[in-house]
PDB file of C-alpha atoms in Angstrom:
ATOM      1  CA  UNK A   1      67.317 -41.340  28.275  1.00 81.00           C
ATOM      2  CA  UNK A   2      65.654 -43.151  31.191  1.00 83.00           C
ATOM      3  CA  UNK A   3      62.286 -41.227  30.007  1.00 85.00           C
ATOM      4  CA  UNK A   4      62.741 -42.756  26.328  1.00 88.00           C
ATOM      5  CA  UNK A   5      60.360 -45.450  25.207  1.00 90.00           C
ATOM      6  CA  UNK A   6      61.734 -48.292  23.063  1.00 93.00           C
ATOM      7  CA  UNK A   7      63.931 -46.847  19.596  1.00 95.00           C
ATOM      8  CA  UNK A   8      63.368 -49.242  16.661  1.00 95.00           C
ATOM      9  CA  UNK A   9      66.038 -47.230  14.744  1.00 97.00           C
ATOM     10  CA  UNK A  10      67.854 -44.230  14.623  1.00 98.00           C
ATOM     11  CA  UNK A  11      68.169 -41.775  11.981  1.00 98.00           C
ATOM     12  CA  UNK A  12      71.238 -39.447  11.253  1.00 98.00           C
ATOM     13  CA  UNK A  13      70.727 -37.050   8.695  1.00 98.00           C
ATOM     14  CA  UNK A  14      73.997 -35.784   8.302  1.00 98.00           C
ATOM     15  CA  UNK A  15      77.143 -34.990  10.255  1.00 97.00           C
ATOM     16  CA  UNK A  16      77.265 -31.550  11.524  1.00 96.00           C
ATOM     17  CA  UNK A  17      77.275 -31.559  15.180  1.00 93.00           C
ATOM     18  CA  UNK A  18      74.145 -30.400  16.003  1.00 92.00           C
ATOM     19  CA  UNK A  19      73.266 -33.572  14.184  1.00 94.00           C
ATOM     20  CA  UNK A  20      75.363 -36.519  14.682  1.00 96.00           C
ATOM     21  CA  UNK A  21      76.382 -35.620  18.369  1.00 96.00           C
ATOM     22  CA  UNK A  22      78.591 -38.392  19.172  1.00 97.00           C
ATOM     23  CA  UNK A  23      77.963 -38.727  22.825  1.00 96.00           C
ATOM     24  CA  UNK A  24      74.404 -38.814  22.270  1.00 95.00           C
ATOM     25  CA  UNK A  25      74.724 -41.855  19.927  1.00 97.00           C
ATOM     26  CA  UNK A  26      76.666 -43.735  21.537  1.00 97.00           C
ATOM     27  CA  UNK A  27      74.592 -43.215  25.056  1.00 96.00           C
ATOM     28  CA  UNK A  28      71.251 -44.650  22.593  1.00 96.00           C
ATOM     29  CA  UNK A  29      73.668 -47.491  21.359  1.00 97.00           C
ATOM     30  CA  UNK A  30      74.110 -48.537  24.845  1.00 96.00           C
ATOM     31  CA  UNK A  31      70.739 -48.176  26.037  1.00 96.00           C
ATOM     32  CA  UNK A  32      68.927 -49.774  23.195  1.00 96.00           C
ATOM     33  CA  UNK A  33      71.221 -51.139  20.162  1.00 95.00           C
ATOM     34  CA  UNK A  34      68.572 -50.430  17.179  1.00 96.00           C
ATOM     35  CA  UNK A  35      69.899 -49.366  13.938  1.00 96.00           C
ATOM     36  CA  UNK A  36      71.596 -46.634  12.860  1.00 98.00           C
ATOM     37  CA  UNK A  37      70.680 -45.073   8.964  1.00 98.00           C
ATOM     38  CA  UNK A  38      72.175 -42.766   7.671  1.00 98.00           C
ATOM     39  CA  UNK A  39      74.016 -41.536   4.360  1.00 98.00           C
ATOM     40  CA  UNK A  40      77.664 -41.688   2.446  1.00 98.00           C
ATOM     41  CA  UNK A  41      80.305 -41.772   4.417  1.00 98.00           C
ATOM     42  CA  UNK A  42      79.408 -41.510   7.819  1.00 98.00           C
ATOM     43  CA  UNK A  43      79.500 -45.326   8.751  1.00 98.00           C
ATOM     44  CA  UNK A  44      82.991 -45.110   9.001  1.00 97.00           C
ATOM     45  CA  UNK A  45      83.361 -42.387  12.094  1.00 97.00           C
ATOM     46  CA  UNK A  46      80.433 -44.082  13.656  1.00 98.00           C
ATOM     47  CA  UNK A  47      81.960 -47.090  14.043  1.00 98.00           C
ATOM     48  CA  UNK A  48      85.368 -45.690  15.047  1.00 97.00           C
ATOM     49  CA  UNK A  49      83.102 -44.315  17.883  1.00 97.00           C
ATOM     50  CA  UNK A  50      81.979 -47.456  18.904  1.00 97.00           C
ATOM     51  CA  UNK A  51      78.523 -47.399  16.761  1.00 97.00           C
ATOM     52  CA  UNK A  52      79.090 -49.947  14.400  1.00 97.00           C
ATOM     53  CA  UNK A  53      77.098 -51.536  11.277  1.00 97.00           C
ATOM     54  CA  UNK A  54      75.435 -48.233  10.697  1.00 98.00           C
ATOM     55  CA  UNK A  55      73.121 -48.354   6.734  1.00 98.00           C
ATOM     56  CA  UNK A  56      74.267 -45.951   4.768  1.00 98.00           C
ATOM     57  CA  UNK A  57      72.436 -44.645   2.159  1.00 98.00           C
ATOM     58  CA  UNK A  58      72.382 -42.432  -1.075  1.00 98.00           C
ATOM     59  CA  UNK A  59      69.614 -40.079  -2.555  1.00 98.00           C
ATOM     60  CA  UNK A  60      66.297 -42.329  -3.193  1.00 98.00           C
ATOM     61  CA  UNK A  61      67.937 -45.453  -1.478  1.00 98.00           C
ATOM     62  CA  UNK A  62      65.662 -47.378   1.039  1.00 98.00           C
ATOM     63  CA  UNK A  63      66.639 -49.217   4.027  1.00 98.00           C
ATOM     64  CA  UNK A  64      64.314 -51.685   5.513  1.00 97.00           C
ATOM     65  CA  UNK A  65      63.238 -51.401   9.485  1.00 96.00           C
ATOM     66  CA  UNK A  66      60.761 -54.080  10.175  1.00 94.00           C
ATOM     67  CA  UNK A  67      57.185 -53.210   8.414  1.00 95.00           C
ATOM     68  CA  UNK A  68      58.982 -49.765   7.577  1.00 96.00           C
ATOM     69  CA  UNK A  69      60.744 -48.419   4.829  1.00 98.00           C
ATOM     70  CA  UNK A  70      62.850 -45.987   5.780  1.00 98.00           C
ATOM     71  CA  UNK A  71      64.003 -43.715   1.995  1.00 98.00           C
ATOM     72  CA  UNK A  72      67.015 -40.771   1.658  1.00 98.00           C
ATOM     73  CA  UNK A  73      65.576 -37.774   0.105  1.00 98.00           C
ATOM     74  CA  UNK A  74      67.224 -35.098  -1.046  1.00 98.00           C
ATOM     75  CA  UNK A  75      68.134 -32.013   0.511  1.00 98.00           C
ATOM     76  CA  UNK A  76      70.061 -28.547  -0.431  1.00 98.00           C
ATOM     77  CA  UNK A  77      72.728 -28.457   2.605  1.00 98.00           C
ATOM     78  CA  UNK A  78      76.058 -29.128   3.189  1.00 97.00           C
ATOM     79  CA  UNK A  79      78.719 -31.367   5.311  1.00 97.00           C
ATOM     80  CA  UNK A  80      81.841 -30.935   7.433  1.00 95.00           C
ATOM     81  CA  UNK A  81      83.229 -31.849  10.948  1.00 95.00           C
ATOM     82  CA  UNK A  82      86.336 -29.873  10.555  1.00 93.00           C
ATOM     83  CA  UNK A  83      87.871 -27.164   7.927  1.00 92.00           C
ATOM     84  CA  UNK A  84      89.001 -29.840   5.770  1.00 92.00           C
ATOM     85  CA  UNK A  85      86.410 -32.254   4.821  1.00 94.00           C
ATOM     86  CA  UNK A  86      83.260 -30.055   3.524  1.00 95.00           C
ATOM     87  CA  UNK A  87      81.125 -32.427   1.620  1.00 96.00           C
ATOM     88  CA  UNK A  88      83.078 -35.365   1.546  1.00 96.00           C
ATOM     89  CA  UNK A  89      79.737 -37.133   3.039  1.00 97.00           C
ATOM     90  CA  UNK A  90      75.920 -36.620   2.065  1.00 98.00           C
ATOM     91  CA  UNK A  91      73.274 -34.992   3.277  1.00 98.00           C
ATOM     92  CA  UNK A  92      69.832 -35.872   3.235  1.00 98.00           C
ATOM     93  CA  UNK A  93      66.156 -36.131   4.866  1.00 98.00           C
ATOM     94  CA  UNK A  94      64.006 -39.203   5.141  1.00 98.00           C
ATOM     95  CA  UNK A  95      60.631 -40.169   4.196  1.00 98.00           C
ATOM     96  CA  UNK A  96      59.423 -43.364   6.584  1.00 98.00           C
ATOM     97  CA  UNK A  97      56.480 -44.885   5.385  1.00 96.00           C
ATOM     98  CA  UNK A  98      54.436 -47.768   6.621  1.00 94.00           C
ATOM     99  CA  UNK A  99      51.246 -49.324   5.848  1.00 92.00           C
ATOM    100  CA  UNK A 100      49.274 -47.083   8.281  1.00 90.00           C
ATOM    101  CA  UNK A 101      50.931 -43.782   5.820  1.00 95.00           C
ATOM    102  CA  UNK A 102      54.388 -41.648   5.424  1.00 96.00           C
ATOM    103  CA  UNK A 103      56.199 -39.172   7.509  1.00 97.00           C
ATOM    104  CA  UNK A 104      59.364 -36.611   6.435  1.00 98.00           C
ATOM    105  CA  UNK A 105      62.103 -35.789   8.466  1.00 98.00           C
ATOM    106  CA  UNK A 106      63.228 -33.230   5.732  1.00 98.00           C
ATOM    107  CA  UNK A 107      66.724 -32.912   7.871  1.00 97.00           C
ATOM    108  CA  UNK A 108      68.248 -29.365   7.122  1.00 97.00           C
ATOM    109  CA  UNK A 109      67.317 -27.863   3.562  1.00 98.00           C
ATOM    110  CA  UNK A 110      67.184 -24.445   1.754  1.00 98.00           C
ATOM    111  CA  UNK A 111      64.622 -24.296  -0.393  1.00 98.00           C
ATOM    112  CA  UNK A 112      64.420 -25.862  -3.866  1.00 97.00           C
ATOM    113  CA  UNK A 113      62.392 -28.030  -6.384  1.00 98.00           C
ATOM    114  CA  UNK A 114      63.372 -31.316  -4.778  1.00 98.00           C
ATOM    115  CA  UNK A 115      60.359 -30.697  -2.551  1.00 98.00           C
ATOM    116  CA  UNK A 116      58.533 -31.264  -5.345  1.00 98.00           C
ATOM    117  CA  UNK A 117      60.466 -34.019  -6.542  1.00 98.00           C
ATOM    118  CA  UNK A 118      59.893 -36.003  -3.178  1.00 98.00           C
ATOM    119  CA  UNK A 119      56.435 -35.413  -3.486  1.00 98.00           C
ATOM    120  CA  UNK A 120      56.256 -36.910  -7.335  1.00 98.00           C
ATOM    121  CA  UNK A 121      58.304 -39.696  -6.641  1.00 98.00           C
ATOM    122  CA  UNK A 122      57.439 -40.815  -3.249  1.00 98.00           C
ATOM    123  CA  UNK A 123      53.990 -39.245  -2.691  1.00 96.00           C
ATOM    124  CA  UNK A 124      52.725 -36.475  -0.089  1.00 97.00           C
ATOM    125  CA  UNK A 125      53.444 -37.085   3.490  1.00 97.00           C
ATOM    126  CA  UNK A 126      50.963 -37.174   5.911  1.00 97.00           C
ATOM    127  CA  UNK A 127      53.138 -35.246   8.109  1.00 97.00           C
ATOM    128  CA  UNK A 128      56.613 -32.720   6.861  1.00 98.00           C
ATOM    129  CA  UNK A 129      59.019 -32.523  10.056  1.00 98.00           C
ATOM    130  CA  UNK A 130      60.501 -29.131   8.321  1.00 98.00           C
ATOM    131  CA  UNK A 131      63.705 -26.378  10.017  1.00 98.00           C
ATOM    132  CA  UNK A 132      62.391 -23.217  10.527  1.00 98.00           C
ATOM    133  CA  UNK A 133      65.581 -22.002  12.186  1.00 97.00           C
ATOM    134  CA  UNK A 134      69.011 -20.642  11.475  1.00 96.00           C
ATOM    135  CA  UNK A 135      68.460 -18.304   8.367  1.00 97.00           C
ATOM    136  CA  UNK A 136      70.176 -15.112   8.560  1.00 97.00           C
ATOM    137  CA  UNK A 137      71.921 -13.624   7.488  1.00 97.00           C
ATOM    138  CA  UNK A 138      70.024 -14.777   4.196  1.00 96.00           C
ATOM    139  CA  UNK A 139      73.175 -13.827   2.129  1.00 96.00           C
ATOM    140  CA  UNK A 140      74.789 -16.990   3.917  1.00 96.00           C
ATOM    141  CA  UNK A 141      72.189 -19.010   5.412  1.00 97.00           C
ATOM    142  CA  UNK A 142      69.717 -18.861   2.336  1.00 97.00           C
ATOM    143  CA  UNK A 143      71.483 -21.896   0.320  1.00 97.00           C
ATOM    144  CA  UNK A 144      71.341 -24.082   3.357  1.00 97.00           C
ATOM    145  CA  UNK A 145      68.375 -23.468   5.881  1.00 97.00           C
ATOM    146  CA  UNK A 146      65.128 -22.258   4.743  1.00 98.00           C
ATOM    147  CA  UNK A 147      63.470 -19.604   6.755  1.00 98.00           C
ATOM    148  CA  UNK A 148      60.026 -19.902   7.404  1.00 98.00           C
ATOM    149  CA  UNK A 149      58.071 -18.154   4.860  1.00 98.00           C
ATOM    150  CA  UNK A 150      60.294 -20.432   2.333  1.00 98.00           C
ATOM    151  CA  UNK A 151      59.104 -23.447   4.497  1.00 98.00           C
ATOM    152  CA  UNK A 152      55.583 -22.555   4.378  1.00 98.00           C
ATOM    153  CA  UNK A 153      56.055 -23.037   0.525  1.00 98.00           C
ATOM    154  CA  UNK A 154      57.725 -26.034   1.312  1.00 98.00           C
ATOM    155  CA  UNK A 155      54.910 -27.418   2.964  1.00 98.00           C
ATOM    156  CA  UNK A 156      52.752 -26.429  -0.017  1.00 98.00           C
ATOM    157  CA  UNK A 157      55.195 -27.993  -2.501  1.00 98.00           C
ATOM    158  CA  UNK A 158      55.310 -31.165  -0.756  1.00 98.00           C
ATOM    159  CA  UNK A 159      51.794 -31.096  -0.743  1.00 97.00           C
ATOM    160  CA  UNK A 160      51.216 -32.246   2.741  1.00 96.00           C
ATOM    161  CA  UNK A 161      47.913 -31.145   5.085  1.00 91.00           C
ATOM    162  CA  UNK A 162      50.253 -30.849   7.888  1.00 96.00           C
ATOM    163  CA  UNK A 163      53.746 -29.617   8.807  1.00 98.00           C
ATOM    164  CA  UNK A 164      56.101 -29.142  12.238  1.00 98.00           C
ATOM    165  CA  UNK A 165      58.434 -27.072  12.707  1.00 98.00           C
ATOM    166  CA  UNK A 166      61.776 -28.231  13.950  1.00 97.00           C
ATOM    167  CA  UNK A 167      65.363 -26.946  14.175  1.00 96.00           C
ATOM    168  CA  UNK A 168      65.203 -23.816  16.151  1.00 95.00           C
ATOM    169  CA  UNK A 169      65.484 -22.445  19.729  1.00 93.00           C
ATOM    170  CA  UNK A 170      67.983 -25.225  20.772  1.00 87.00           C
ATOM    171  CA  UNK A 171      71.303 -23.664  19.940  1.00 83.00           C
ATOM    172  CA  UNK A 172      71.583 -19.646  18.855  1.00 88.00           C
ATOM    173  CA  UNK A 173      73.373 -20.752  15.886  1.00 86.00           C
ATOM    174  CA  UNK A 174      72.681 -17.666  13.447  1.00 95.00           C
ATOM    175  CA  UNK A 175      71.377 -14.137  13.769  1.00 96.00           C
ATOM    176  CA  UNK A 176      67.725 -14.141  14.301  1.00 96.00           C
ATOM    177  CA  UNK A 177      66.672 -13.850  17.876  1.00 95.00           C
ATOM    178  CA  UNK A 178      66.190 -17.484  19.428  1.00 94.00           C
ATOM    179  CA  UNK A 179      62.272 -16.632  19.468  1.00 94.00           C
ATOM    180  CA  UNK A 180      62.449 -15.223  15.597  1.00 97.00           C
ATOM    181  CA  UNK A 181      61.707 -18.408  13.859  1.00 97.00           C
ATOM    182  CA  UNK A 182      58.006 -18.943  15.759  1.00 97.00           C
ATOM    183  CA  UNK A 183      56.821 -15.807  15.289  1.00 97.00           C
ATOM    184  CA  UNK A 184      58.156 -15.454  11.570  1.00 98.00           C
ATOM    185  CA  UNK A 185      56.098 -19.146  11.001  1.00 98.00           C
ATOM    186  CA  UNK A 186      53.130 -17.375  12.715  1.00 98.00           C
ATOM    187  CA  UNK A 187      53.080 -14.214   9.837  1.00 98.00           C
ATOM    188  CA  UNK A 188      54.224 -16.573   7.363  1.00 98.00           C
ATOM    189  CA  UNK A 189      51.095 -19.033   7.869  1.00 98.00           C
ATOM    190  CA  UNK A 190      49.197 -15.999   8.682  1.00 97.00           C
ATOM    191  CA  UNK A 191      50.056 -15.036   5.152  1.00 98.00           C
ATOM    192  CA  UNK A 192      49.449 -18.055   3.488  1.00 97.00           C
ATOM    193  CA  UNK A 193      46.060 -17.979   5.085  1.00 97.00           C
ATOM    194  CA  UNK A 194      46.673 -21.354   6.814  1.00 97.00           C
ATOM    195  CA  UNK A 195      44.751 -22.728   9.939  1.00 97.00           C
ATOM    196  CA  UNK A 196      47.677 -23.128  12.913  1.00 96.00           C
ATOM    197  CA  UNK A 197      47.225 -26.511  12.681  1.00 95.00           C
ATOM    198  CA  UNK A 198      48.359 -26.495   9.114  1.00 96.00           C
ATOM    199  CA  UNK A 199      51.651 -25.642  10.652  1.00 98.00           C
ATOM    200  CA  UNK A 200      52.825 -25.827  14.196  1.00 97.00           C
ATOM    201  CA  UNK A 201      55.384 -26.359  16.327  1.00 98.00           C
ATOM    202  CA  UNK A 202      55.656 -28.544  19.963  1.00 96.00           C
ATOM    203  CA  UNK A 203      56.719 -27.074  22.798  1.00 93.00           C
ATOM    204  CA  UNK A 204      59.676 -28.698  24.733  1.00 88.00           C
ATOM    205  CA  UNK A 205      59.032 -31.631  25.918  1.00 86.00           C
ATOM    206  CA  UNK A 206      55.640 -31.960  24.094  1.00 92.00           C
ATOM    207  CA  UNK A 207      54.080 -35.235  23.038  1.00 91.00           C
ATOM    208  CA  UNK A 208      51.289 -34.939  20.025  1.00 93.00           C
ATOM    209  CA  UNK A 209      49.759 -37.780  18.260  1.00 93.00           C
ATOM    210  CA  UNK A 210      49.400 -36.774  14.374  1.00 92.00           C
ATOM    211  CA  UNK A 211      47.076 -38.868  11.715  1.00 88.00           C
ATOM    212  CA  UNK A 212      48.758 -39.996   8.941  1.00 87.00           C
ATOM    213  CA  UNK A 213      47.648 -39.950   5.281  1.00 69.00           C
ATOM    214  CA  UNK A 214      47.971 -43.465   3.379  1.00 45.00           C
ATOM    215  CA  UNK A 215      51.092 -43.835   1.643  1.00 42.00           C
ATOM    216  CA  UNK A 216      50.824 -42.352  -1.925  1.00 41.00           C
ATOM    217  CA  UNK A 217      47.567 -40.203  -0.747  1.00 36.00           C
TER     218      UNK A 217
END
């Protein structure tokens, strides 16, 4: 945390635990107090953890964060803390867009037309933040987390120049070998006949400075 620059707000895409790591938030909410956005129904636990006053929002809904607009976009995943409360709050991804051009966190997603959908309604973002990770077995995992090949065609649909890959190598949370989803990207771009820098991925620790496309372009 020490090693953190200054958080303007913080984004929580939904409430598995890999995502809305309690500890975690409420360490940032001492250290720097900024905002808290995310969607239905997860203001509630926040605040019972001592995170309060966190925007919640629904599919398409924009929350203001100074010069930024900060807009829910849809996602094909699913919910749950415990065995008895699967999808009784949303999912979702984020598109935050500024003057200067858009970024997507696209939070966890299988693959579907809404890619397309953010793109018609919101634009193309100058950079997709896209999971590559946690897809097999793909008779489970294919509903809820894309593998790569499928987010390759994400990329595509979204119509961005440039994606990252996120959401892997952290936590073995599925089948594929913890260094499956960068080499299945690799043959998937390789495929697609895209440039590496078309899609990438950081290594840990790894700060990159990405242009951005204007908003709507």
């Amino acid at each position: 945390l020490d090693a953190l620059p200054r958080i303007d707000a913080v984004l929580v895409s939904h409430n598995h635990y890999d995502h809305m790591d309690l500890a975690s938030l409420q360490a940032l909410h001492a250290r720097f107090a900024a905002p808290v956005i995310t969607t239905l129904g997860n203001a509630a636990p926040l605040a019972q953890a001592g995170i309060p006053g966190a925007r919640e929002l629904d599919w398409w809904d924009e929350a203001r964060v100074g010069p930024v607009t900060v807009t829910a976009t849809p996602a094909c995943h699913f919910s749950a803390r415990g065995v008895l409360d699967r999808n009784r709050t949303l999912w979702a991804g984020f598109m935050v867009q500024s003057d200067s051009g858009q970024l997507l966190f696209a939070g966890d997603s299988g693959a579907g037309p809404h890619w397309g959908e953010i793109r018609t309604r919101l634009g193309p973002p100058g950079v997709a933040l896209l999971p590559i990770g946690a897809y097999a077995p793909r008779s489970i995992m294919q509903p809820v987390h894309m593998n790569p090949a499928e987010a390759v065609q994400a990329r595509a649909d979204l119509g961005t120049a440039r994606a990252v890959g996120m959401h892997f190598g952290t936590f073995q949370l599925t089948d594929e070998g913890i260094d499956d989803p960068v080499r299945d990207l690799a043959a998937a771009r390789d495929a697609a006949g895209l440039l590496r820098e078309s899609f990438d991925v950081l290594r840990f620790g790894e700060t990159r400075e990405f242009p951005l496309a204007g908003r709507g372009h």
